[in-house]
Amino acid sequence: MTPNRPYLLRAFFDWIVDNECTPHLVVDADYPAVQVPTQFVQDGQIVLNISPSAVTQFLLDNEQLSFSARFGGQPMQVYVPLRAVLAIYARENGEGTVFTADEFLEDEDDFAPDFESVDSSANYVDETPPEKPEKKKGSHLRVIK
């Protein structure tokens, strides 16, 4: 299936605007190909007001988000691959959603997981069948009544 992030972004954007609130995006400013005003980046992230009254030439498709806006009085073209969008929310009440980082990894060859940096406490399922059947181990759990 195709990633749901573009659809959810459009839905939350429309919902926020329809309720007369101001949509804001949280973007990973360090993500490759992101073009945002670097002077406003904090801790590798930037919050962007994407209200129709704040931006022009707004485009949100299944791969990217782009628009023109003024930052500190200076015009700038902003470009954000959707993989870099971390969250969308309404400024007035914080209603919105946060996106997971791994959602797009299945479709990208160059985004293969780096298993050496993965948290070893996470639960991963290896779907490849074992070559030899494993011996069944006794349970280490006991029932307490």
PDB file of C-alpha atoms in Angstrom:
ATOM      1  CA  MET A   1       0.000   0.000   0.000  1.00  0.00           C
ATOM      2  CA  THR A   2       1.076   3.577  -0.504  1.00  0.00           C
ATOM      3  CA  PRO A   3       2.113   5.592   2.552  1.00  0.00           C
ATOM      4  CA  ASN A   4      -0.783   7.267   4.366  1.00  0.00           C
ATOM      5  CA  ARG A   5       1.159  10.366   5.441  1.00  0.00           C
ATOM      6  CA  PRO A   6       0.181  12.510   2.394  1.00  0.00           C
ATOM      7  CA  TYR A   7      -3.495  11.673   2.875  1.00  0.00           C
ATOM      8  CA  LEU A   8      -3.405  12.315   6.603  1.00  0.00           C
ATOM      9  CA  LEU A   9      -1.554  15.600   6.103  1.00  0.00           C
ATOM     10  CA  ARG A  10      -4.182  16.828   3.627  1.00  0.00           C
ATOM     11  CA  ALA A  11      -7.010  15.690   5.900  1.00  0.00           C
ATOM     12  CA  PHE A  12      -5.567  17.357   9.010  1.00  0.00           C
ATOM     13  CA  PHE A  13      -4.717  20.510   7.039  1.00  0.00           C
ATOM     14  CA  ASP A  14      -8.306  20.772   5.716  1.00  0.00           C
ATOM     15  CA  TRP A  15      -9.784  19.979   9.123  1.00  0.00           C
ATOM     16  CA  ILE A  16      -7.668  22.622  10.882  1.00  0.00           C
ATOM     17  CA  VAL A  17      -8.434  25.296   8.264  1.00  0.00           C
ATOM     18  CA  ASP A  18     -12.169  24.402   8.164  1.00  0.00           C
ATOM     19  CA  ASN A  19     -12.274  24.971  11.925  1.00  0.00           C
ATOM     20  CA  GLU A  20     -10.734  28.438  11.457  1.00  0.00           C
ATOM     21  CA  CYS A  21      -7.471  27.504  13.144  1.00  0.00           C
ATOM     22  CA  THR A  22      -3.877  27.972  12.013  1.00  0.00           C
ATOM     23  CA  PRO A  23      -2.101  24.844  10.696  1.00  0.00           C
ATOM     24  CA  HIS A  24       1.523  24.460  11.761  1.00  0.00           C
ATOM     25  CA  LEU A  25       4.016  21.819  10.608  1.00  0.00           C
ATOM     26  CA  VAL A  26       6.934  20.462  12.589  1.00  0.00           C
ATOM     27  CA  VAL A  27       9.706  19.601  10.117  1.00  0.00           C
ATOM     28  CA  ASP A  28      12.997  17.759  10.493  1.00  0.00           C
ATOM     29  CA  ALA A  29      15.224  20.511   9.130  1.00  0.00           C
ATOM     30  CA  ASP A  30      18.215  18.143   8.851  1.00  0.00           C
ATOM     31  CA  TYR A  31      16.427  15.774   6.470  1.00  0.00           C
ATOM     32  CA  PRO A  32      18.017  15.659   2.972  1.00  0.00           C
ATOM     33  CA  ALA A  33      16.641  18.162   0.421  1.00  0.00           C
ATOM     34  CA  VAL A  34      14.680  20.200   3.003  1.00  0.00           C
ATOM     35  CA  GLN A  35      14.758  23.898   2.142  1.00  0.00           C
ATOM     36  CA  VAL A  36      13.683  26.051   5.078  1.00  0.00           C
ATOM     37  CA  PRO A  37      15.006  29.274   6.623  1.00  0.00           C
ATOM     38  CA  THR A  38      17.895  27.934   8.686  1.00  0.00           C
ATOM     39  CA  GLN A  39      17.960  30.952  11.020  1.00  0.00           C
ATOM     40  CA  PHE A  40      14.701  29.688  12.575  1.00  0.00           C
ATOM     41  CA  VAL A  41      15.805  26.052  13.064  1.00  0.00           C
ATOM     42  CA  GLN A  42      16.028  24.932  16.689  1.00  0.00           C
ATOM     43  CA  ASP A  43      17.306  21.512  17.755  1.00  0.00           C
ATOM     44  CA  GLY A  44      17.177  20.310  14.144  1.00  0.00           C
ATOM     45  CA  GLN A  45      13.481  21.171  13.773  1.00  0.00           C
ATOM     46  CA  ILE A  46      11.448  24.076  12.493  1.00  0.00           C
ATOM     47  CA  VAL A  47       7.795  24.952  12.987  1.00  0.00           C
ATOM     48  CA  LEU A  48       6.144  26.390   9.875  1.00  0.00           C
ATOM     49  CA  ASN A  49       2.845  28.271   9.689  1.00  0.00           C
ATOM     50  CA  ILE A  50       1.155  26.888   6.549  1.00  0.00           C
ATOM     51  CA  SER A  51      -2.059  28.880   6.882  1.00  0.00           C
ATOM     52  CA  PRO A  52      -3.516  29.956   3.504  1.00  0.00           C
ATOM     53  CA  SER A  53      -3.147  33.574   4.668  1.00  0.00           C
ATOM     54  CA  ALA A  54       0.569  33.084   5.436  1.00  0.00           C
ATOM     55  CA  VAL A  55       1.760  31.263   2.293  1.00  0.00           C
ATOM     56  CA  THR A  56       1.378  31.429  -1.476  1.00  0.00           C
ATOM     57  CA  GLN A  57       1.861  28.839  -4.222  1.00  0.00           C
ATOM     58  CA  PHE A  58       1.008  26.088  -1.719  1.00  0.00           C
ATOM     59  CA  LEU A  59       1.478  22.567  -3.099  1.00  0.00           C
ATOM     60  CA  LEU A  60       0.941  19.338  -1.181  1.00  0.00           C
ATOM     61  CA  ASP A  61       1.204  16.157  -3.227  1.00  0.00           C
ATOM     62  CA  ASN A  62       2.142  12.586  -2.336  1.00  0.00           C
ATOM     63  CA  GLU A  63       5.890  13.300  -2.267  1.00  0.00           C
ATOM     64  CA  GLN A  64       6.436  16.879  -1.151  1.00  0.00           C
ATOM     65  CA  LEU A  65       5.099  20.073   0.297  1.00  0.00           C
ATOM     66  CA  SER A  66       6.198  23.434  -1.057  1.00  0.00           C
ATOM     67  CA  PHE A  67       5.161  27.055  -0.771  1.00  0.00           C
ATOM     68  CA  SER A  68       6.415  30.629  -0.841  1.00  0.00           C
ATOM     69  CA  ALA A  69       6.423  32.718   2.327  1.00  0.00           C
ATOM     70  CA  ARG A  70       8.182  35.622   3.988  1.00  0.00           C
ATOM     71  CA  PHE A  71      10.552  35.012   6.882  1.00  0.00           C
ATOM     72  CA  GLY A  72      11.834  38.090   8.660  1.00  0.00           C
ATOM     73  CA  GLY A  73      10.514  40.134   5.733  1.00  0.00           C
ATOM     74  CA  GLN A  74      12.511  38.138   3.181  1.00  0.00           C
ATOM     75  CA  PRO A  75      10.670  36.013   0.570  1.00  0.00           C
ATOM     76  CA  MET A  76      11.652  32.364   0.393  1.00  0.00           C
ATOM     77  CA  GLN A  77      10.580  29.222  -1.437  1.00  0.00           C
ATOM     78  CA  VAL A  78      10.155  26.384   1.087  1.00  0.00           C
ATOM     79  CA  TYR A  79      10.477  22.739   0.066  1.00  0.00           C
ATOM     80  CA  VAL A  80       9.781  19.812   2.390  1.00  0.00           C
ATOM     81  CA  PRO A  81       9.805  16.136   1.368  1.00  0.00           C
ATOM     82  CA  LEU A  82       6.886  14.546   3.208  1.00  0.00           C
ATOM     83  CA  ARG A  83       9.287  12.158   4.935  1.00  0.00           C
ATOM     84  CA  ALA A  84      10.621  15.189   6.831  1.00  0.00           C
ATOM     85  CA  VAL A  85       7.210  16.173   8.253  1.00  0.00           C
ATOM     86  CA  LEU A  86       7.107  15.156  11.899  1.00  0.00           C
ATOM     87  CA  ALA A  87       3.722  16.613  12.920  1.00  0.00           C
ATOM     88  CA  ILE A  88       0.824  18.868  11.963  1.00  0.00           C
ATOM     89  CA  TYR A  89      -1.252  20.718  14.540  1.00  0.00           C
ATOM     90  CA  ALA A  90      -3.517  23.719  15.117  1.00  0.00           C
ATOM     91  CA  ARG A  91      -1.692  26.585  16.829  1.00  0.00           C
ATOM     92  CA  GLU A  92      -4.764  27.599  18.808  1.00  0.00           C
ATOM     93  CA  ASN A  93      -5.405  24.306  20.613  1.00  0.00           C
ATOM     94  CA  GLY A  94      -2.596  21.870  19.708  1.00  0.00           C
ATOM     95  CA  GLU A  95      -5.002  19.433  18.003  1.00  0.00           C
ATOM     96  CA  GLY A  96      -3.288  17.415  15.278  1.00  0.00           C
ATOM     97  CA  THR A  97      -1.093  14.375  14.823  1.00  0.00           C
ATOM     98  CA  VAL A  98       2.518  13.207  15.044  1.00  0.00           C
ATOM     99  CA  PHE A  99       3.964  10.967  12.336  1.00  0.00           C
ATOM    100  CA  THR A 100       6.298   8.016  12.791  1.00  0.00           C
ATOM    101  CA  ALA A 101       9.691   8.158  11.135  1.00  0.00           C
ATOM    102  CA  ASP A 102       9.677   4.624   9.697  1.00  0.00           C
ATOM    103  CA  GLU A 103       6.501   4.922   7.620  1.00  0.00           C
ATOM    104  CA  PHE A 104       8.306   5.575   4.328  1.00  0.00           C
ATOM    105  CA  LEU A 105      11.244   3.220   4.825  1.00  0.00           C
ATOM    106  CA  GLU A 106       9.616   0.318   3.007  1.00  0.00           C
ATOM    107  CA  ASP A 107       9.560   2.186  -0.302  1.00  0.00           C
ATOM    108  CA  GLU A 108      13.082   3.588  -0.210  1.00  0.00           C
ATOM    109  CA  ASP A 109      16.124   1.519  -1.158  1.00  0.00           C
ATOM    110  CA  ASP A 110      18.493   4.164   0.214  1.00  0.00           C
ATOM    111  CA  PHE A 111      16.752   4.240   3.582  1.00  0.00           C
ATOM    112  CA  ALA A 112      17.539   0.702   4.699  1.00  0.00           C
ATOM    113  CA  PRO A 113      17.590   0.451   8.472  1.00  0.00           C
ATOM    114  CA  ASP A 114      20.952   0.589  10.196  1.00  0.00           C
ATOM    115  CA  PHE A 115      20.597  -2.336  12.573  1.00  0.00           C
ATOM    116  CA  GLU A 116      23.735  -1.455  14.508  1.00  0.00           C
ATOM    117  CA  SER A 117      22.104   1.771  15.715  1.00  0.00           C
ATOM    118  CA  VAL A 118      18.731   0.206  16.504  1.00  0.00           C
ATOM    119  CA  ASP A 119      17.641   0.029  20.130  1.00  0.00           C
ATOM    120  CA  SER A 120      18.327  -3.548  21.176  1.00  0.00           C
ATOM    121  CA  SER A 121      15.406  -3.506  23.606  1.00  0.00           C
ATOM    122  CA  ALA A 122      12.911  -3.134  20.736  1.00  0.00           C
ATOM    123  CA  ASN A 123      10.935  -6.162  19.598  1.00  0.00           C
ATOM    124  CA  TYR A 124      11.643  -7.192  16.012  1.00  0.00           C
ATOM    125  CA  VAL A 125      10.177 -10.169  14.198  1.00  0.00           C
ATOM    126  CA  ASP A 126      12.350 -12.082  11.756  1.00  0.00           C
ATOM    127  CA  GLU A 127       9.965 -13.408   9.131  1.00  0.00           C
ATOM    128  CA  THR A 128      12.506 -15.699   7.446  1.00  0.00           C
ATOM    129  CA  PRO A 129      11.926 -19.332   8.365  1.00  0.00           C
ATOM    130  CA  PRO A 130      14.714 -21.007  10.334  1.00  0.00           C
ATOM    131  CA  GLU A 131      16.821 -23.486   8.400  1.00  0.00           C
ATOM    132  CA  LYS A 132      16.592 -26.166  11.090  1.00  0.00           C
ATOM    133  CA  PRO A 133      13.669 -26.603  13.432  1.00  0.00           C
ATOM    134  CA  GLU A 134      14.505 -25.246  16.847  1.00  0.00           C
ATOM    135  CA  LYS A 135      14.195 -27.410  19.924  1.00  0.00           C
ATOM    136  CA  LYS A 136      11.306 -26.334  22.065  1.00  0.00           C
ATOM    137  CA  LYS A 137      12.473 -24.851  25.328  1.00  0.00           C
ATOM    138  CA  GLY A 138      10.580 -25.249  28.570  1.00  0.00           C
ATOM    139  CA  SER A 139       8.600 -22.265  29.758  1.00  0.00           C
ATOM    140  CA  HIS A 140      10.243 -20.036  32.306  1.00  0.00           C
ATOM    141  CA  LEU A 141       6.833 -18.708  33.347  1.00  0.00           C
ATOM    142  CA  ARG A 142       4.740 -20.191  36.076  1.00  0.00           C
ATOM    143  CA  VAL A 143       1.104 -19.745  36.976  1.00  0.00           C
ATOM    144  CA  ILE A 144       0.439 -18.205  40.377  1.00  0.00           C
ATOM    145  CA  LYS A 145      -3.006 -18.751  41.848  1.00  0.00           C
TER     146      LYS A 145
END
